[in-house]
Amino acid sequence: MAFVVPRYTKGEINRAGEILAAVDPPFDDAWIHASLVLANWRGAHAYPINTFQSTLRSKLKQIDVDALVAQRLKRTPSIIAKLQRFDGMQLARMQDIGGLRAVVASMSELRALLRAYESAHFFHAQMPTKDYIANPKPDGYRSVHLIYRYRNDRAPRYNGLGIELQIRTKMQHAWATAVETMGTYLGQALKSGQGDVEWRSFFLTASACLAIIEKTPMVPGFEALDREKIYARLARQERQLNVLQKLRGFAIATDKIHAERGTGSYHLIVLNSQSRTVRVTPYPTSRLDDATSAYTEIEQRAKAGEPIEAVLVSAGPIDALKKAYPNYFLDTEVFIRQVQRIINVSRSQKKNAK
């Protein structure tokens, strides 16, 4: 069968989540079984994601034909971290194991896409929208998350699976990519609000600058500051941390990206942060089960200590993958250019003030 089918009850899935989320769980038969349950549950989300991707692309034809569309199955470390971070979180009810992302040109296109979804008539049950642009997260994260519970009488085995659609502008996507890339090399979970205060403060300030440029609500803590002060703070923090030089140094050379031969709707991207190499393996939909198994194997190797990260995505050819998931290629060029512009404006403001 082309798509993975859920094989376990909600009770078995939640029990697997409890075992995997335990602090230092023993590597025993129960843990191995729990990993298999998670792999199946995660893989089953590919079917409803595929349905939502078709709808998304159709809507974008009328709004932003150049928008990036990508889908992914949530990484096991991220799933476990979320189970540990939120009291009462159950694996069977997690809303973002199946993720879909649209990166549009600007806030104008983003708002148009939101209106298109607001006027749509779905059978799928929509959960409350999480608007992190109107209400940015304390760490500066900005995006809109539309969350649905899949419902289709022709494929009832998938009913109830959660799908999260993230809608971002290019600026918001560039910021999130830079946070993940820097987190990879610092070995810190900056994306989850952990790590050095200085780095978290820099990215918070950067988000405030981008909110000014996009004319959206300000991130927490910057409401009383004007543009000149916020830009000057970013320039000062960048100079102290040498951010741009570090990010430029992370970029992976083209000859370090190894794309295996073959075509497929899905790609397993594996980043080795130590050797700074990326391997991309394509899988057709008919081999999605094999892809999810390989994904799980890589994650277990990472858990054992290898300096690797993996993600199973669908976004088209290599060039499209690099644009949709630049953090796995350590590509932060869009963010670098934007920060440099802000620094230049800050310098100009200083000169004019003298």
Coordinates of C-alpha atoms in Angstrom, one line a residue:
M1 CA 0.0 0.0 0.0
A2 CA 1.3 3.4 -0.9
F3 CA 0.5 5.2 2.4
V4 CA 1.1 4.0 5.9
V5 CA -2.0 3.0 7.8
P6 CA -2.5 3.5 11.5
R7 CA -2.1 0.1 13.2
Y8 CA -2.4 0.9 16.9
T9 CA -5.2 2.1 19.3
K10 CA -5.1 5.6 20.8
G11 CA -4.3 4.0 24.2
E12 CA -1.3 2.2 22.7
I13 CA -0.1 5.4 21.0
N14 CA -0.4 7.4 24.2
R15 CA 1.4 4.7 26.2
A16 CA 4.2 4.8 23.7
G17 CA 4.5 8.5 24.1
E18 CA 4.8 8.1 27.9
I19 CA 7.6 5.6 27.5
L20 CA 9.5 7.7 25.0
A21 CA 9.1 10.9 27.0
A22 CA 10.4 9.4 30.3
V23 CA 13.7 10.8 31.6
D24 CA 16.5 8.4 30.5
P25 CA 14.2 5.5 29.5
P26 CA 15.9 2.1 29.4
F27 CA 16.7 0.7 26.0
D28 CA 14.5 -2.4 26.4
D29 CA 11.8 -4.2 24.5
A30 CA 9.2 -1.7 25.7
W31 CA 11.2 1.2 24.4
I32 CA 11.8 -0.5 21.0
H33 CA 8.1 -1.3 20.7
A34 CA 7.2 2.3 21.6
S35 CA 9.5 3.6 18.9
L36 CA 7.8 1.3 16.3
V37 CA 4.4 2.6 17.4
L38 CA 5.6 6.2 17.1
A39 CA 7.1 5.5 13.6
N40 CA 3.8 4.0 12.4
W41 CA 1.7 6.8 13.9
R42 CA 3.9 9.5 12.5
G43 CA 4.0 7.8 9.0
A44 CA 0.2 7.6 8.9
H45 CA 0.0 11.4 8.8
A46 CA 1.4 11.5 5.3
Y47 CA -2.0 10.6 3.8
P48 CA -3.9 13.6 5.2
I49 CA -0.9 15.9 4.6
N50 CA -1.1 15.0 0.9
T51 CA -4.7 16.0 0.8
F52 CA -4.1 19.4 2.4
Q53 CA -1.1 20.1 0.2
S54 CA -3.3 19.8 -2.9
T55 CA -5.8 22.2 -1.5
L56 CA -3.0 24.7 -0.5
R57 CA -1.4 24.7 -3.9
S58 CA -4.7 25.3 -5.5
K59 CA -5.4 28.4 -3.4
L60 CA -1.9 29.8 -3.9
K61 CA -2.4 29.8 -7.7
Q62 CA -4.7 32.8 -7.2
I63 CA -2.6 34.5 -4.6
D64 CA 1.2 33.8 -4.9
V65 CA 2.3 31.5 -7.7
D66 CA 5.9 31.7 -6.5
A67 CA 5.1 30.7 -2.9
L68 CA 7.1 27.8 -1.4
V69 CA 5.0 24.8 -0.3
A70 CA 6.5 22.0 1.8
Q71 CA 5.4 19.2 4.0
R72 CA 7.1 17.3 6.7
L73 CA 6.6 14.7 9.4
K74 CA 7.7 16.0 12.8
R75 CA 11.1 14.9 14.0
T76 CA 11.1 12.4 16.9
P77 CA 13.3 14.6 19.1
S78 CA 10.8 17.4 18.6
I79 CA 7.9 15.1 19.4
I80 CA 9.5 13.8 22.6
A81 CA 10.6 17.3 23.7
K82 CA 7.0 18.5 23.3
L83 CA 5.6 15.6 25.3
Q84 CA 8.1 16.5 28.1
R85 CA 7.5 20.2 27.9
F86 CA 3.7 20.3 28.3
D87 CA 1.9 18.6 31.2
G88 CA -0.9 16.4 30.0
M89 CA 0.3 16.3 26.4
Q90 CA -0.7 13.0 24.7
L91 CA 0.9 11.6 21.6
A92 CA -2.4 10.6 20.0
R93 CA -3.7 14.2 20.3
M94 CA -0.6 16.1 19.2
Q95 CA -1.7 18.5 16.5
D96 CA 1.5 19.1 14.5
I97 CA 3.0 15.7 13.8
G98 CA 1.8 16.2 10.2
G99 CA 3.1 19.7 9.1
L100 CA 2.5 21.7 6.0
R101 CA 4.1 25.1 5.3
A102 CA 3.5 27.9 2.9
V103 CA 6.1 30.7 2.6
V104 CA 4.6 33.7 0.8
A105 CA 6.2 36.9 -0.4
S106 CA 4.7 39.4 2.1
M107 CA 2.0 40.1 4.6
S108 CA -0.4 41.1 1.8
E109 CA -0.2 37.5 0.4
L110 CA -0.4 36.0 3.8
R111 CA -3.6 37.8 4.7
A112 CA -5.1 36.9 1.3
L113 CA -4.3 33.2 1.9
L114 CA -5.9 33.4 5.4
R115 CA -9.0 34.9 3.9
A116 CA -9.2 32.0 1.4
Y117 CA -9.1 29.5 4.2
E118 CA -11.6 31.4 6.3
S119 CA -14.1 31.3 3.4
A120 CA -13.4 27.6 2.6
H121 CA -16.0 24.9 3.5
F122 CA -14.1 21.8 4.8
F123 CA -15.4 18.6 6.2
H124 CA -12.2 18.7 8.4
A125 CA -12.7 20.0 11.9
Q126 CA -10.8 23.2 12.4
M127 CA -9.2 23.9 15.8
P128 CA -8.6 27.4 17.2
T129 CA -6.1 29.3 15.0
K130 CA -2.7 30.3 16.6
D131 CA -1.8 33.7 15.3
Y132 CA 1.8 34.3 16.3
I133 CA 1.9 37.4 14.1
A134 CA -0.8 39.3 15.9
N135 CA 0.5 37.9 19.2
P136 CA 4.2 37.0 18.7
K137 CA 5.8 34.4 21.0
P138 CA 8.0 35.6 23.8
D139 CA 11.1 34.4 21.8
G140 CA 10.1 36.4 18.7
Y141 CA 8.6 33.6 16.7
R142 CA 6.0 34.9 14.2
S143 CA 3.7 32.9 11.9
V144 CA 0.1 31.8 11.7
H145 CA -0.8 28.2 12.4
L146 CA -4.1 26.7 11.1
I147 CA -4.9 23.4 12.8
Y148 CA -7.3 20.8 11.5
R149 CA -8.5 17.3 12.5
Y150 CA -8.7 15.3 9.3
R151 CA -12.1 13.9 8.3
N152 CA -12.9 11.9 5.2
D153 CA -15.6 9.3 5.0
R154 CA -13.7 7.6 2.1
A155 CA -10.6 7.1 4.3
P156 CA -12.0 6.8 7.8
R157 CA -8.8 5.1 9.1
Y158 CA -7.2 8.6 9.1
N159 CA -10.0 10.5 10.7
G160 CA -8.9 12.5 13.7
L161 CA -5.3 12.9 12.7
G162 CA -4.0 16.4 13.3
I163 CA -2.6 18.6 10.5
E164 CA -0.9 21.9 11.1
L165 CA -0.6 24.4 8.3
Q166 CA 2.0 27.1 9.0
I167 CA 1.8 30.3 6.9
R168 CA 4.8 32.6 7.0
T169 CA 6.3 35.4 5.0
K170 CA 9.8 35.1 3.5
M171 CA 11.1 37.4 6.3
Q172 CA 9.5 35.2 9.1
H173 CA 10.9 32.1 7.4
A174 CA 14.4 33.5 7.2
W175 CA 14.3 34.4 10.9
A176 CA 13.1 30.9 11.9
T177 CA 15.8 29.3 9.6
A178 CA 18.6 31.4 11.2
V179 CA 17.4 30.4 14.7
E180 CA 17.5 26.7 13.9
T181 CA 20.9 26.9 12.1
M182 CA 22.5 28.7 15.0
G183 CA 21.0 26.3 17.4
T184 CA 22.5 23.4 15.5
Y185 CA 26.0 24.7 15.7
L186 CA 25.7 26.0 19.3
G187 CA 24.2 22.6 20.3
Q188 CA 21.4 24.5 22.0
A189 CA 17.6 24.3 21.5
L190 CA 17.2 28.0 20.6
K191 CA 14.0 27.1 18.7
S192 CA 12.5 25.9 22.0
G193 CA 13.5 28.9 24.0
Q194 CA 16.6 27.4 25.5
G195 CA 20.3 28.2 25.3
D196 CA 22.5 31.2 25.9
V197 CA 20.6 34.4 26.9
E198 CA 22.8 36.5 24.5
W199 CA 21.8 34.5 21.5
R200 CA 18.1 34.4 22.4
S201 CA 18.2 38.1 23.0
F202 CA 19.8 38.8 19.6
F203 CA 17.1 36.8 17.7
L204 CA 14.3 38.5 19.8
T205 CA 15.7 41.9 18.7
A206 CA 16.0 40.7 15.1
S207 CA 12.3 39.6 15.2
A208 CA 11.4 43.1 16.5
C209 CA 13.2 44.7 13.6
L210 CA 11.4 42.5 11.1
A211 CA 8.1 43.3 12.7
I212 CA 8.8 47.0 12.2
I213 CA 9.6 46.4 8.5
E214 CA 6.5 44.3 8.0
K215 CA 4.3 46.7 10.0
T216 CA 2.9 44.0 12.3
P217 CA 2.4 44.0 16.1
M218 CA 5.6 44.3 18.0
V219 CA 7.2 41.4 19.8
P220 CA 7.0 41.3 23.6
G221 CA 9.3 43.7 25.4
F222 CA 9.9 46.2 22.6
E223 CA 6.5 48.0 22.5
A224 CA 7.9 51.2 24.2
L225 CA 11.0 51.4 21.9
D226 CA 11.2 53.3 18.6
R227 CA 12.8 52.0 15.4
E228 CA 16.1 53.8 15.9
K229 CA 16.7 52.2 19.3
I230 CA 15.7 48.7 18.2
Y231 CA 17.9 48.9 15.1
A232 CA 20.8 50.2 17.2
R233 CA 20.4 47.4 19.7
L234 CA 20.5 44.8 16.9
A235 CA 23.6 46.3 15.5
R236 CA 25.3 46.3 18.9
Q237 CA 24.3 42.7 19.6
E238 CA 25.4 41.5 16.1
R239 CA 28.8 43.2 16.7
Q240 CA 29.3 41.6 20.1
L241 CA 28.4 38.1 18.9
N242 CA 29.8 38.4 15.4
V243 CA 26.6 36.8 14.1
L244 CA 26.9 37.5 10.4
Q245 CA 30.4 36.1 10.0
K246 CA 29.4 33.0 11.9
L247 CA 26.3 32.4 9.8
R248 CA 28.3 32.9 6.6
G249 CA 30.8 30.4 7.7
F250 CA 28.1 27.7 8.3
A251 CA 26.9 27.5 4.7
I252 CA 27.5 24.1 3.1
A253 CA 29.4 24.1 -0.1
T254 CA 27.6 22.6 -3.1
D255 CA 30.0 19.7 -3.4
K256 CA 29.1 18.7 0.1
I257 CA 25.4 18.1 -0.8
H258 CA 25.0 14.5 -2.0
A259 CA 21.8 13.8 -3.7
E260 CA 21.2 10.1 -4.4
R261 CA 19.9 9.2 -7.8
G262 CA 16.2 8.6 -8.4
T263 CA 13.0 10.5 -8.3
G264 CA 10.3 10.6 -5.6
S265 CA 7.6 12.7 -3.9
Y266 CA 9.4 12.4 -0.6
H267 CA 13.0 13.2 0.4
L268 CA 15.0 12.1 3.5
I269 CA 17.4 14.9 4.3
V270 CA 20.3 14.0 6.7
L271 CA 22.6 16.8 7.9
N272 CA 25.9 15.9 9.5
S273 CA 26.8 19.1 11.4
Q274 CA 30.3 17.8 12.2
S275 CA 31.4 17.1 8.6
R276 CA 29.1 19.8 7.2
T277 CA 27.6 17.5 4.6
V278 CA 24.0 16.8 3.5
R279 CA 22.7 13.6 2.0
V280 CA 19.3 13.7 0.2
T281 CA 17.6 10.3 -0.5
P282 CA 14.4 10.4 -2.7
Y283 CA 11.5 8.0 -2.1
P284 CA 8.4 7.5 -4.3
T285 CA 5.1 7.4 -2.6
S286 CA 5.0 3.7 -3.1
R287 CA 8.0 3.4 -0.8
L288 CA 6.8 5.8 1.9
D289 CA 6.9 3.0 4.5
D290 CA 10.6 2.4 3.7
A291 CA 11.2 6.1 4.0
T292 CA 9.7 6.3 7.4
S293 CA 11.7 3.3 8.6
A294 CA 14.9 4.9 7.3
Y295 CA 13.9 8.1 9.0
T296 CA 13.4 6.3 12.3
E297 CA 16.8 4.5 12.0
I298 CA 18.7 7.8 11.4
E299 CA 17.0 9.3 14.5
Q300 CA 18.0 6.4 16.6
R301 CA 21.6 6.8 15.4
A302 CA 21.4 10.5 16.4
K303 CA 20.1 9.5 19.8
A304 CA 23.1 7.2 20.2
G305 CA 25.4 10.2 19.7
E306 CA 26.1 10.7 16.0
P307 CA 26.2 14.4 15.0
I308 CA 23.3 14.1 12.5
E309 CA 19.8 15.4 12.1
A310 CA 17.1 14.2 9.7
V311 CA 13.8 15.2 8.4
L312 CA 11.4 13.5 5.9
V313 CA 9.9 16.1 3.6
S314 CA 8.1 16.7 0.4
A315 CA 8.9 19.9 -1.5
G316 CA 10.0 19.0 -5.0
P317 CA 13.6 19.0 -6.5
I318 CA 16.8 19.9 -4.6
D319 CA 16.5 23.6 -5.3
A320 CA 13.0 23.7 -3.9
L321 CA 14.1 21.7 -0.9
K322 CA 16.9 24.1 -0.2
K323 CA 14.5 27.0 -0.3
A324 CA 11.8 25.3 1.8
Y325 CA 14.2 23.8 4.4
P326 CA 17.3 26.0 4.3
N327 CA 18.2 25.1 7.9
Y328 CA 19.1 21.6 6.8
F329 CA 21.5 23.1 4.3
L330 CA 22.7 25.7 6.9
D331 CA 21.7 28.4 4.4
T332 CA 20.8 31.7 6.1
E333 CA 21.7 34.1 3.3
V334 CA 18.2 35.8 3.2
F335 CA 18.4 36.5 7.0
I336 CA 22.0 37.7 6.6
R337 CA 21.0 40.2 3.9
Q338 CA 18.2 41.6 6.0
V339 CA 20.2 42.0 9.1
Q340 CA 23.0 43.8 7.1
R341 CA 20.4 46.2 5.7
I342 CA 19.1 47.0 9.3
I343 CA 22.7 47.6 10.5
N344 CA 23.3 49.9 7.5
V345 CA 20.2 51.9 8.4
S346 CA 21.3 52.1 12.0
R347 CA 24.8 53.4 11.0
S348 CA 23.1 56.0 8.7
Q349 CA 20.9 57.1 11.6
K350 CA 23.9 57.6 13.8
K351 CA 25.7 59.7 11.2
N352 CA 22.6 61.9 10.7
A353 CA 22.3 62.4 14.5
K354 CA 25.8 63.9 14.7

